Backbone as JSON Lines, residues from 0, in Angstrom:
{"i":0,"aa":"K","n":[-72.82,131.58,-63.38],"ca":[-72.25,132.8,-63.9],"c":[-70.74,132.67,-64.12]}
{"i":1,"aa":"E","n":[-70.1,131.89,-63.27],"ca":[-68.66,131.7,-63.4],"c":[-68.38,130.21,-63.46]}
{"i":2,"aa":"A","n":[-67.62,129.81,-64.43],"ca":[-67.3,128.39,-64.57],"c":[-66.27,127.99,-63.51]}
{"i":3,"aa":"P","n":[-66.55,126.9,-62.79],"ca":[-65.59,126.45,-61.79],"c":[-64.47,125.64,-62.44]}
{"i":4,"aa":"R","n":[-63.43,125.44,-61.69],"ca":[-62.4,124.49,-62.1],"c":[-62.95,123.11,-61.72]}
{"i":5,"aa":"L","n":[-62.73,122.11,-62.56],"ca":[-63.28,120.77,-62.34],"c":[-62.18,119.77,-62.06]}
{"i":6,"aa":"Y","n":[-62.44,118.89,-61.1],"ca":[-61.54,117.78,-60.78],"c":[-62.39,116.53,-60.71]}
{"i":7,"aa":"A","n":[-62.02,115.52,-61.48],"ca":[-62.74,114.25,-61.45],"c":[-61.78,113.17,-61.0]}
{"i":8,"aa":"D","n":[-62.23,112.31,-60.1],"ca":[-61.36,111.22,-59.68],"c":[-61.29,110.18,-60.79]}
{"i":9,"aa":"E","n":[-60.19,109.45,-60.82],"ca":[-59.92,108.51,-61.9],"c":[-60.9,107.35,-61.95]}
{"i":10,"aa":"Q","n":[-61.57,107.05,-60.85],"ca":[-62.51,105.94,-60.84],"c":[-63.94,106.4,-61.11]}
{"i":11,"aa":"G","n":[-64.13,107.68,-61.37],"ca":[-65.44,108.18,-61.76],"c":[-66.45,108.25,-60.65]}
{"i":12,"aa":"Q","n":[-66.0,108.34,-59.4],"ca":[-66.93,108.37,-58.27],"c":[-67.38,109.79,-57.93]}
{"i":13,"aa":"S","n":[-66.44,110.74,-57.98],"ca":[-66.78,112.1,-57.56],"c":[-66.3,113.14,-58.56]}
{"i":14,"aa":"L","n":[-66.95,114.27,-58.51],"ca":[-66.58,115.43,-59.3],"c":[-66.5,116.59,-58.33]}
{"i":15,"aa":"V","n":[-65.37,117.3,-58.32],"ca":[-65.2,118.43,-57.42],"c":[-65.17,119.7,-58.25]}
{"i":16,"aa":"L","n":[-65.97,120.66,-57.84],"ca":[-66.03,121.98,-58.46],"c":[-65.32,122.95,-57.53]}
{"i":17,"aa":"A","n":[-64.43,123.79,-58.08],"ca":[-63.66,124.72,-57.26],"c":[-63.77,126.13,-57.8]}
{"i":18,"aa":"W","n":[-64.04,127.06,-56.89],"ca":[-64.09,128.48,-57.21],"c":[-63.18,129.23,-56.26]}
{"i":19,"aa":"A","n":[-62.7,130.37,-56.68],"ca":[-62.02,131.28,-55.76],"c":[-63.08,131.78,-54.78]}
{"i":20,"aa":"V","n":[-62.74,131.85,-53.48],"ca":[-63.7,132.31,-52.47],"c":[-64.23,133.7,-52.81]}
{"i":21,"aa":"A","n":[-63.4,134.53,-53.42],"ca":[-63.79,135.91,-53.73],"c":[-64.74,136.01,-54.92]}
{"i":22,"aa":"S","n":[-64.94,134.93,-55.68],"ca":[-65.81,134.99,-56.86],"c":[-67.27,135.17,-56.43]}
{"i":23,"aa":"S","n":[-68.05,135.78,-57.31],"ca":[-69.46,136.02,-56.98],"c":[-70.23,134.7,-56.87]}
{"i":24,"aa":"A","n":[-69.86,133.7,-57.67],"ca":[-70.53,132.39,-57.6],"c":[-70.3,131.76,-56.23]}
{"i":25,"aa":"A","n":[-69.05,131.79,-55.75],"ca":[-68.74,131.22,-54.43],"c":[-69.43,132.01,-53.34]}
{"i":26,"aa":"Q","n":[-69.41,133.31,-53.43],"ca":[-70.05,134.15,-52.4],"c":[-71.54,133.85,-52.29]}
{"i":27,"aa":"A","n":[-72.22,133.66,-53.42],"ca":[-73.65,133.35,-53.4],"c":[-73.91,132.0,-52.73]}
{"i":28,"aa":"E","n":[-73.1,131.0,-53.04],"ca":[-73.26,129.68,-52.42],"c":[-72.98,129.73,-50.92]}
{"i":29,"aa":"I","n":[-71.95,130.44,-50.55],"ca":[-71.56,130.53,-49.13],"c":[-72.64,131.25,-48.32]}
{"i":30,"aa":"K","n":[-73.21,132.32,-48.88],"ca":[-74.25,133.07,-48.17],"c":[-75.5,132.22,-47.94]}
{"i":31,"aa":"S","n":[-75.74,131.24,-48.83],"ca":[-76.94,130.41,-48.7],"c":[-76.77,129.3,-47.66]}
{"i":32,"aa":"D","n":[-75.58,129.15,-47.1],"ca":[-75.29,128.1,-46.13],"c":[-74.72,128.73,-44.86]}
{"i":33,"aa":"P","n":[-75.5,128.8,-43.77],"ca":[-75.03,129.46,-42.54],"c":[-73.72,128.91,-41.98]}
{"i":34,"aa":"A","n":[-73.52,127.59,-42.08],"ca":[-72.28,127.0,-41.56],"c":[-71.08,127.49,-42.37]}
{"i":35,"aa":"L","n":[-71.22,127.53,-43.69],"ca":[-70.14,128.03,-44.54],"c":[-69.89,129.51,-44.3]}
{"i":36,"aa":"A","n":[-70.95,130.27,-44.1],"ca":[-70.8,131.71,-43.84],"c":[-70.0,131.93,-42.55]}
{"i":37,"aa":"R","n":[-70.24,131.1,-41.52],"ca":[-69.46,131.21,-40.28],"c":[-68.0,130.84,-40.51]}
{"i":38,"aa":"Q","n":[-67.77,129.79,-41.3],"ca":[-66.39,129.39,-41.61],"c":[-65.66,130.49,-42.37]}
{"i":39,"aa":"L","n":[-66.35,131.1,-43.33],"ca":[-65.73,132.18,-44.11],"c":[-65.38,133.36,-43.22]}
{"i":40,"aa":"A","n":[-66.25,133.69,-42.3],"ca":[-65.99,134.8,-41.39],"c":[-64.78,134.52,-40.51]}
{"i":41,"aa":"A","n":[-64.51,133.25,-40.22],"ca":[-63.39,132.88,-39.36],"c":[-62.05,132.84,-40.1]}
{"i":42,"aa":"L","n":[-62.08,132.82,-41.44],"ca":[-60.83,132.78,-42.2],"c":[-60.03,134.05,-41.97]}
{"i":43,"aa":"Q","n":[-58.74,133.89,-41.77],"ca":[-57.85,135.03,-41.51],"c":[-57.71,135.9,-42.75]}
{"i":44,"aa":"E","n":[-57.42,135.28,-43.86],"ca":[-57.16,135.98,-45.12],"c":[-57.86,135.22,-46.22]}
{"i":45,"aa":"K","n":[-58.61,135.91,-47.06],"ca":[-59.4,135.22,-48.08],"c":[-58.72,135.18,-49.45]}
{"i":46,"aa":"E","n":[-57.61,135.9,-49.61],"ca":[-56.9,135.94,-50.87],"c":[-56.35,134.55,-51.22]}
{"i":47,"aa":"G","n":[-56.72,134.04,-52.4],"ca":[-56.24,132.74,-52.85],"c":[-56.99,131.55,-52.28]}
{"i":48,"aa":"D","n":[-57.97,131.77,-51.41],"ca":[-58.71,130.67,-50.79],"c":[-59.72,130.08,-51.78]}
{"i":49,"aa":"Y","n":[-60.14,128.85,-51.49],"ca":[-61.03,128.11,-52.38],"c":[-62.34,127.74,-51.71]}
{"i":50,"aa":"F","n":[-63.38,127.68,-52.53],"ca":[-64.66,127.09,-52.14],"c":[-64.84,125.87,-53.03]}
{"i":51,"aa":"L","n":[-65.03,124.7,-52.4],"ca":[-65.18,123.44,-53.13],"c":[-66.56,122.84,-52.9]}
{"i":52,"aa":"Q","n":[-67.1,122.23,-53.94],"ca":[-68.31,121.42,-53.83],"c":[-68.01,120.07,-54.45]}
{"i":53,"aa":"A","n":[-68.37,119.0,-53.76],"ca":[-68.19,117.66,-54.3],"c":[-69.55,117.09,-54.67]}
{"i":54,"aa":"L","n":[-69.59,116.48,-55.84],"ca":[-70.81,115.86,-56.34],"c":[-70.55,114.39,-56.63]}
{"i":55,"aa":"D","n":[-71.57,113.57,-56.43],"ca":[-71.51,112.18,-56.86],"c":[-71.52,112.21,-58.38]}
{"i":56,"aa":"A","n":[-70.52,111.65,-59.03],"ca":[-70.38,111.73,-60.49],"c":[-71.49,111.0,-61.23]}
{"i":57,"aa":"R","n":[-72.12,110.04,-60.58],"ca":[-73.16,109.27,-61.25],"c":[-74.55,109.9,-61.12]}
{"i":58,"aa":"T","n":[-74.82,110.51,-59.97],"ca":[-76.16,111.03,-59.71],"c":[-76.24,112.55,-59.69]}
{"i":59,"aa":"G","n":[-75.12,113.22,-59.5],"ca":[-75.11,114.68,-59.38],"c":[-75.45,115.15,-57.97]}
{"i":60,"aa":"K","n":[-75.69,114.23,-57.04],"ca":[-76.04,114.58,-55.67],"c":[-74.86,115.28,-54.98]}
{"i":61,"aa":"L","n":[-75.17,116.33,-54.23],"ca":[-74.16,117.06,-53.48],"c":[-73.64,116.18,-52.35]}
{"i":62,"aa":"L","n":[-72.31,115.99,-52.3],"ca":[-71.68,115.19,-51.25],"c":[-71.15,116.05,-50.11]}
{"i":63,"aa":"G","n":[-70.68,117.24,-50.45],"ca":[-70.12,118.1,-49.41],"c":[-69.59,119.4,-49.97]}
{"i":64,"aa":"R","n":[-69.32,120.31,-49.04],"ca":[-68.76,121.62,-49.37],"c":[-67.6,121.88,-48.43]}
{"i":65,"aa":"L","n":[-66.62,122.64,-48.92],"ca":[-65.43,122.88,-48.12],"c":[-64.79,124.21,-48.49]}
{"i":66,"aa":"L","n":[-64.29,124.9,-47.49],"ca":[-63.48,126.1,-47.7],"c":[-62.03,125.73,-47.39]}
{"i":67,"aa":"I","n":[-61.13,126.09,-48.29],"ca":[-59.7,125.82,-48.11],"c":[-58.97,127.15,-47.99]}
{"i":68,"aa":"E","n":[-58.29,127.32,-46.87],"ca":[-57.47,128.51,-46.65],"c":[-56.06,128.23,-47.15]}
{"i":69,"aa":"T","n":[-55.51,129.15,-47.95],"ca":[-54.22,128.92,-48.6],"c":[-53.08,129.8,-48.07]}
{"i":70,"aa":"G","n":[-53.34,130.61,-47.07],"ca":[-52.28,131.49,-46.59],"c":[-51.87,132.5,-47.65]}
{"i":71,"aa":"K","n":[-52.82,133.31,-48.08],"ca":[-52.6,134.33,-49.11],"c":[-52.13,133.73,-50.43]}
{"i":72,"aa":"G","n":[-52.69,132.59,-50.78],"ca":[-52.37,131.97,-52.07],"c":[-51.01,131.31,-52.11]}
{"i":73,"aa":"S","n":[-50.5,130.86,-50.96],"ca":[-49.17,130.25,-50.93],"c":[-49.14,128.88,-51.6]}
{"i":74,"aa":"F","n":[-50.3,128.3,-51.88],"ca":[-50.35,127.06,-52.66],"c":[-51.62,127.04,-53.5]}
{"i":75,"aa":"R","n":[-51.61,126.2,-54.53],"ca":[-52.77,125.99,-55.39],"c":[-53.2,124.53,-55.3]}
{"i":76,"aa":"I","n":[-54.47,124.3,-55.47],"ca":[-54.97,122.93,-55.55],"c":[-54.61,122.39,-56.93]}
{"i":77,"aa":"T","n":[-54.03,121.18,-56.97],"ca":[-53.71,120.55,-58.25],"c":[-54.66,119.41,-58.58]}
{"i":78,"aa":"N","n":[-55.29,118.84,-57.56],"ca":[-56.31,117.8,-57.78],"c":[-57.14,117.68,-56.51]}
{"i":79,"aa":"A","n":[-58.36,117.24,-56.68],"ca":[-59.25,117.04,-55.52],"c":[-60.28,115.97,-55.88]}
{"i":80,"aa":"F","n":[-60.56,115.11,-54.91],"ca":[-61.63,114.14,-55.07],"c":[-62.13,113.72,-53.69]}
{"i":81,"aa":"V","n":[-63.24,113.03,-53.69],"ca":[-63.84,112.52,-52.47],"c":[-63.73,111.01,-52.47]}
{"i":82,"aa":"A","n":[-63.31,110.45,-51.34],"ca":[-63.24,109.0,-51.16],"c":[-63.9,108.68,-49.82]}
{"i":83,"aa":"G","n":[-65.03,108.02,-49.88],"ca":[-65.75,107.71,-48.64],"c":[-66.17,108.98,-47.94]}
{"i":84,"aa":"D","n":[-65.72,109.16,-46.7],"ca":[-66.11,110.33,-45.93],"c":[-64.96,111.35,-45.82]}
{"i":85,"aa":"R","n":[-64.1,111.37,-46.84],"ca":[-62.95,112.28,-46.81],"c":[-62.74,113.0,-48.14]}
{"i":86,"aa":"W","n":[-62.26,114.22,-48.03],"ca":[-61.74,114.98,-49.16],"c":[-60.26,114.62,-49.29]}
{"i":87,"aa":"I","n":[-59.78,114.36,-50.49],"ca":[-58.37,114.12,-50.75],"c":[-57.94,115.23,-51.72]}
{"i":88,"aa":"I","n":[-57.01,116.06,-51.29],"ca":[-56.6,117.22,-52.08],"c":[-55.09,117.22,-52.23]}
{"i":89,"aa":"T","n":[-54.62,117.32,-53.47],"ca":[-53.18,117.49,-53.7],"c":[-52.93,118.95,-54.04]}
{"i":90,"aa":"D","n":[-51.74,119.43,-53.65],"ca":[-51.48,120.85,-53.88],"c":[-50.12,121.09,-54.53]}
{"i":91,"aa":"S","n":[-49.86,122.33,-54.86],"ca":[-48.63,122.72,-55.56],"c":[-47.4,122.67,-54.67]}
{"i":92,"aa":"L","n":[-47.54,122.38,-53.39],"ca":[-46.41,122.23,-52.49],"c":[-46.05,120.77,-52.26]}
{"i":93,"aa":"N","n":[-46.52,119.9,-53.17],"ca":[-46.24,118.47,-53.09],"c":[-46.79,117.84,-51.82]}
{"i":94,"aa":"R","n":[-48.02,118.21,-51.49],"ca":[-48.68,117.65,-50.31],"c":[-50.01,117.02,-50.71]}
{"i":95,"aa":"V","n":[-50.4,116.04,-49.92],"ca":[-51.74,115.48,-50.0],"c":[-52.42,115.84,-48.69]}
{"i":96,"aa":"L","n":[-53.51,116.61,-48.78],"ca":[-54.24,117.09,-47.61],"c":[-55.54,116.3,-47.48]}
{"i":97,"aa":"I","n":[-55.85,115.86,-46.28],"ca":[-57.05,115.06,-46.02],"c":[-57.97,115.86,-45.11]}
{"i":98,"aa":"Y","n":[-59.24,115.98,-45.5],"ca":[-60.25,116.69,-44.71],"c":[-61.47,115.79,-44.54]}
{"i":99,"aa":"G","n":[-62.17,115.97,-43.42],"ca":[-63.43,115.28,-43.22],"c":[-64.47,115.82,-44.19]}
{"i":100,"aa":"L","n":[-65.27,114.96,-44.76],"ca":[-66.25,115.38,-45.77],"c":[-67.33,116.28,-45.19]}
{"i":101,"aa":"T","n":[-67.86,115.94,-44.04],"ca":[-68.97,116.72,-43.5],"c":[-68.52,117.89,-42.63]}
{"i":102,"aa":"G","n":[-67.54,117.67,-41.76],"ca":[-67.12,118.74,-40.86],"c":[-66.08,119.67,-41.43]}
{"i":103,"aa":"G","n":[-65.34,119.21,-42.44],"ca":[-64.33,120.05,-43.07],"c":[-63.03,120.18,-42.29]}
{"i":104,"aa":"E","n":[-62.88,119.4,-41.2],"ca":[-61.65,119.49,-40.4],"c":[-60.53,118.74,-41.11]}
{"i":105,"aa":"Q","n":[-59.31,119.29,-41.02],"ca":[-58.16,118.61,-41.62],"c":[-57.78,117.44,-40.72]}
{"i":106,"aa":"T","n":[-57.74,116.24,-41.3],"ca":[-57.44,115.03,-40.51],"c":[-56.08,114.43,-40.83]}
{"i":107,"aa":"G","n":[-55.42,114.95,-41.88],"ca":[-54.11,114.42,-42.22],"c":[-53.42,115.23,-43.29]}
{"i":108,"aa":"K","n":[-52.11,115.01,-43.37],"ca":[-51.3,115.68,-44.39],"c":[-50.03,114.85,-44.57]}
{"i":109,"aa":"V","n":[-49.71,114.51,-45.81],"ca":[-48.47,113.8,-46.12],"c":[-47.87,114.44,-47.37]}
{"i":110,"aa":"F","n":[-46.57,114.25,-47.54],"ca":[-45.94,114.74,-48.75],"c":[-46.17,113.75,-49.87]}
{"i":111,"aa":"G","n":[-46.47,114.28,-51.06],"ca":[-46.71,113.45,-52.22],"c":[-47.39,114.23,-53.31]}
{"i":112,"aa":"N","n":[-47.26,113.75,-54.53],"ca":[-47.87,114.47,-55.66],"c":[-48.93,113.66,-56.38]}
{"i":113,"aa":"R","n":[-49.21,112.49,-55.94],"ca":[-50.18,111.61,-56.57],"c":[-50.91,110.91,-55.42]}
{"i":114,"aa":"A","n":[-52.18,110.65,-55.57],"ca":[-52.9,109.99,-54.49],"c":[-53.94,109.03,-55.05]}
{"i":115,"aa":"A","n":[-54.08,107.9,-54.39],"ca":[-55.12,106.93,-54.7],"c":[-55.61,106.36,-53.38]}
{"i":116,"aa":"V","n":[-56.91,106.11,-53.3],"ca":[-57.51,105.55,-52.09],"c":[-58.15,104.22,-52.45]}
{"i":117,"aa":"S","n":[-57.94,103.24,-51.57],"ca":[-58.53,101.91,-51.81],"c":[-60.05,102.01,-51.77]}
{"i":118,"aa":"P","n":[-60.76,101.13,-52.48],"ca":[-62.22,101.16,-52.49],"c":[-62.84,101.1,-51.09]}
{"i":119,"aa":"S","n":[-62.19,100.43,-50.17],"ca":[-62.71,100.35,-48.8],"c":[-62.5,101.65,-48.03]}
{"i":120,"aa":"G","n":[-61.64,102.51,-48.56],"ca":[-61.33,103.76,-47.87],"c":[-60.34,103.6,-46.74]}
{"i":121,"aa":"K","n":[-59.69,102.44,-46.67],"ca":[-58.75,102.19,-45.57],"c":[-57.32,102.6,-45.88]}
{"i":122,"aa":"L","n":[-56.92,102.54,-47.16],"ca":[-55.53,102.81,-47.52],"c":[-55.42,104.01,-48.45]}
{"i":123,"aa":"L","n":[-54.4,104.8,-48.22],"ca":[-54.04,105.92,-49.08],"c":[-52.66,105.62,-49.64]}
{"i":124,"aa":"C","n":[-52.51,105.71,-50.95],"ca":[-51.22,105.5,-51.59],"c":[-50.8,106.82,-52.23]}
{"i":125,"aa":"V","n":[-49.56,107.26,-51.97],"ca":[-49.03,108.48,-52.57],"c":[-47.62,108.23,-53.08]}
{"i":126,"aa":"E","n":[-47.26,108.93,-54.14],"ca":[-45.86,108.94,-54.57],"c":[-45.21,110.09,-53.82]}
{"i":127,"aa":"N","n":[-44.44,109.77,-52.78],"ca":[-43.88,110.83,-51.95],"c":[-42.48,111.26,-52.38]}
{"i":128,"aa":"E","n":[-41.83,110.45,-53.17],"ca":[-40.57,110.81,-53.82],"c":[-40.58,110.16,-55.19]}
{"i":129,"aa":"R","n":[-39.76,110.65,-56.08],"ca":[-39.72,110.1,-57.43],"c":[-39.43,108.59,-57.36]}
{"i":130,"aa":"G","n":[-40.37,107.81,-57.89],"ca":[-40.2,106.37,-57.92],"c":[-40.48,105.66,-56.6]}
{"i":131,"aa":"Q","n":[-41.03,106.37,-55.62],"ca":[-41.35,105.75,-54.33],"c":[-42.82,105.96,-53.98]}
{"i":132,"aa":"L","n":[-43.48,104.87,-53.64],"ca":[-44.86,104.92,-53.18],"c":[-44.91,104.61,-51.7]}
{"i":133,"aa":"A","n":[-45.71,105.36,-50.99],"ca":[-45.93,105.11,-49.57],"c":[-47.41,104.81,-49.37]}
{"i":134,"aa":"L","n":[-47.69,103.83,-48.51],"ca":[-49.06,103.45,-48.19],"c":[-49.34,103.83,-46.75]}
{"i":135,"aa":"Y","n":[-50.48,104.49,-46.53],"ca":[-50.87,104.96,-45.21],"c":[-52.24,104.4,-44.85]}
{"i":136,"aa":"D","n":[-52.42,104.14,-43.56],"ca":[-53.75,103.85,-43.03],"c":[-54.47,105.19,-43.03]}
{"i":137,"aa":"L","n":[-55.57,105.3,-43.75],"ca":[-56.24,106.59,-43.91],"c":[-56.87,107.1,-42.62]}
{"i":138,"aa":"A","n":[-57.27,106.21,-41.74],"ca":[-57.88,106.64,-40.47],"c":[-56.84,107.23,-39.52]}
{"i":139,"aa":"S","n":[-55.68,106.59,-39.41],"ca":[-54.67,107.03,-38.44],"c":[-53.52,107.81,-39.07]}
{"i":140,"aa":"M","n":[-53.41,107.75,-40.39],"ca":[-52.31,108.33,-41.17],"c":[-50.97,107.7,-40.81]}
{"i":141,"aa":"E","n":[-51.01,106.49,-40.25],"ca":[-49.8,105.72,-39.96],"c":[-49.27,105.11,-41.25]}
{"i":142,"aa":"K","n":[-47.97,105.25,-41.49],"ca":[-47.35,104.67,-42.67],"c":[-47.32,103.15,-42.51]}
{"i":143,"aa":"R","n":[-47.88,102.45,-43.5],"ca":[-48.0,101.0,-43.42],"c":[-46.96,100.26,-44.26]}
{"i":144,"aa":"D","n":[-46.55,100.85,-45.39],"ca":[-45.58,100.18,-46.26],"c":[-45.02,101.2,-47.25]}
{"i":145,"aa":"Q","n":[-43.95,100.8,-47.92],"ca":[-43.32,101.65,-48.92],"c":[-42.76,100.77,-50.03]}
{"i":146,"aa":"F","n":[-42.83,101.26,-51.26],"ca":[-42.31,100.54,-52.42],"c":[-41.43,101.47,-53.23]}
{"i":147,"aa":"S","n":[-40.3,100.96,-53.7],"ca":[-39.38,101.74,-54.53],"c":[-39.3,101.13,-55.92]}
{"i":148,"aa":"F","n":[-39.26,101.99,-56.92],"ca":[-39.19,101.57,-58.32],"c":[-38.0,102.23,-58.97]}
{"i":149,"aa":"S","n":[-37.44,101.61,-60.0],"ca":[-36.26,102.15,-60.67],"c":[-36.6,103.29,-61.62]}
{"i":150,"aa":"S","n":[-37.87,103.54,-61.82],"ca":[-38.32,104.59,-62.73],"c":[-39.45,105.37,-62.05]}
{"i":151,"aa":"P","n":[-39.67,106.62,-62.42],"ca":[-40.78,107.38,-61.82],"c":[-42.13,106.69,-62.06]}
{"i":152,"aa":"V","n":[-43.02,106.88,-61.13],"ca":[-44.36,106.3,-61.23],"c":[-45.22,107.21,-62.11]}
{"i":153,"aa":"S","n":[-45.91,106.6,-63.08],"ca":[-46.78,107.35,-63.98],"c":[-48.25,107.25,-63.6]}
{"i":154,"aa":"F","n":[-48.63,106.1,-62.99],"ca":[-50.05,105.86,-62.72],"c":[-50.18,104.87,-61.59]}
{"i":155,"aa":"I","n":[-51.13,105.12,-60.68],"ca":[-51.45,104.17,-59.61],"c":[-52.96,104.06,-59.48]}
{"i":156,"aa":"R","n":[-53.43,102.86,-59.23],"ca":[-54.86,102.66,-58.98],"c":[-55.05,101.34,-58.25]}
{"i":157,"aa":"F","n":[-55.92,101.38,-57.25],"ca":[-56.29,100.16,-56.54],"c":[-57.26,99.35,-57.39]}
{"i":158,"aa":"G","n":[-57.18,98.03,-57.28],"ca":[-58.13,97.15,-57.95],"c":[-59.51,97.33,-57.33]}
{"i":159,"aa":"G","n":[-60.52,96.86,-58.02],"ca":[-61.9,97.02,-57.56],"c":[-62.17,96.45,-56.19]}
{"i":160,"aa":"D","n":[-61.48,95.39,-55.83],"ca":[-61.68,94.79,-54.51],"c":[-60.72,95.37,-53.47]}
{"i":161,"aa":"G","n":[-59.79,96.23,-53.9],"ca":[-58.85,96.86,-52.98],"c":[-57.7,95.97,-52.54]}
{"i":162,"aa":"K","n":[-57.66,94.75,-53.03],"ca":[-56.62,93.82,-52.6],"c":[-55.37,93.89,-53.47]}
{"i":163,"aa":"S","n":[-55.4,94.73,-54.5],"ca":[-54.23,94.87,-55.36],"c":[-54.05,96.34,-55.71]}
{"i":164,"aa":"L","n":[-52.81,96.68,-56.05],"ca":[-52.47,98.04,-56.47],"c":[-51.76,97.93,-57.81]}
{"i":165,"aa":"F","n":[-52.33,98.56,-58.82],"ca":[-51.75,98.59,-60.15],"c":[-50.82,99.8,-60.22]}
{"i":166,"aa":"V","n":[-49.57,99.57,-60.64],"ca":[-48.58,100.64,-60.76],"c":[-47.98,100.57,-62.16]}
{"i":167,"aa":"L","n":[-47.97,101.71,-62.85],"ca":[-47.31,101.83,-64.14],"c":[-46.19,102.84,-63.98]}
{"i":168,"aa":"T","n":[-44.98,102.47,-64.36],"ca":[-43.84,103.38,-64.24],"c":[-43.55,104.02,-65.6]}
{"i":169,"aa":"A","n":[-42.73,105.06,-65.57],"ca":[-42.41,105.82,-66.78],"c":[-41.7,104.98,-67.83]}
{"i":170,"aa":"N","n":[-41.0,103.93,-67.42],"ca":[-40.34,103.06,-68.41],"c":[-41.28,101.95,-68.9]}
{"i":171,"aa":"Q","n":[-42.59,102.14,-68.69],"ca":[-43.64,101.26,-69.19],"c":[-43.62,99.87,-68.56]}
{"i":172,"aa":"T","n":[-43.19,99.79,-67.31],"ca":[-43.24,98.53,-66.57],"c":[-44.5,98.55,-65.7]}
{"i":173,"aa":"V","n":[-45.22,97.45,-65.72],"ca":[-46.45,97.32,-64.93],"c":[-46.18,96.42,-63.74]}
{"i":174,"aa":"Y","n":[-46.66,96.85,-62.57],"ca":[-46.56,96.06,-61.35],"c":[-47.96,95.89,-60.8]}
{"i":175,"aa":"L","n":[-48.27,94.72,-60.3],"ca":[-49.52,94.45,-59.61],"c":[-49.14,93.98,-58.22]}
{"i":176,"aa":"L","n":[-49.34,94.87,-57.24],"ca":[-48.89,94.6,-55.87],"c":[-50.04,94.08,-55.03]}
{"i":177,"aa":"D","n":[-49.77,93.08,-54.21],"ca":[-50.78,92.48,-53.33],"c":[-50.92,93.34,-52.08]}
{"i":178,"aa":"M","n":[-52.11,93.82,-51.83],"ca":[-52.41,94.69,-50.69],"c":[-53.19,93.98,-49.61]}
{"i":179,"aa":"S","n":[-53.53,92.74,-49.8],"ca":[-54.44,92.04,-48.87],"c":[-53.92,92.02,-47.43]}
{"i":180,"aa":"S","n":[-52.62,91.91,-47.24],"ca":[-52.09,91.88,-45.86],"c":[-52.23,93.23,-45.16]}
{"i":181,"aa":"L","n":[-52.32,94.32,-45.92],"ca":[-52.45,95.65,-45.32],"c":[-53.89,96.01,-44.98]}
{"i":182,"aa":"L","n":[-54.83,95.23,-45.46],"ca":[-56.24,95.54,-45.23],"c":[-56.8,94.92,-43.96]}
{"i":183,"aa":"R","n":[-55.98,94.2,-43.23],"ca":[-56.46,93.54,-42.0],"c":[-56.59,94.52,-40.89]}
């Protein structure tokens, strides 16, 4: 009845559908799931909150559902995707929020406006300042490395094996960074 907002990850693994919690489509889905109904009842304020569903982009299989509380709409979701057993959400406050896929608990938060996760799910890369990339261990959220560029970053993506990071900057310079030492 109501079209959701769509977010697709750049590697084509997941598709996230987002509705306002107050929408009739979200309310119908939440009522059909007792765990979500309990979570919704526990939310302090529902204004501006989101209901998310993640689907496997190849099969359409449901991967998970999540309610996001925004503090009366104090931030908006700008991107969302699923990597392994985690939700990766970027917001309008220049943050990357990490949630568990099944339990929905927040497991991490870092500043940044761009996010990429290695295929193994071990590393998170974010542009936390203009022209600076930070790499985090996704399990512990410990900062593992940082890279600075003379131009803003336009695009980041891990290689298929996760041992390299492709970076394209705004001045059209391409970097291929070796990540193998960080994967140990």
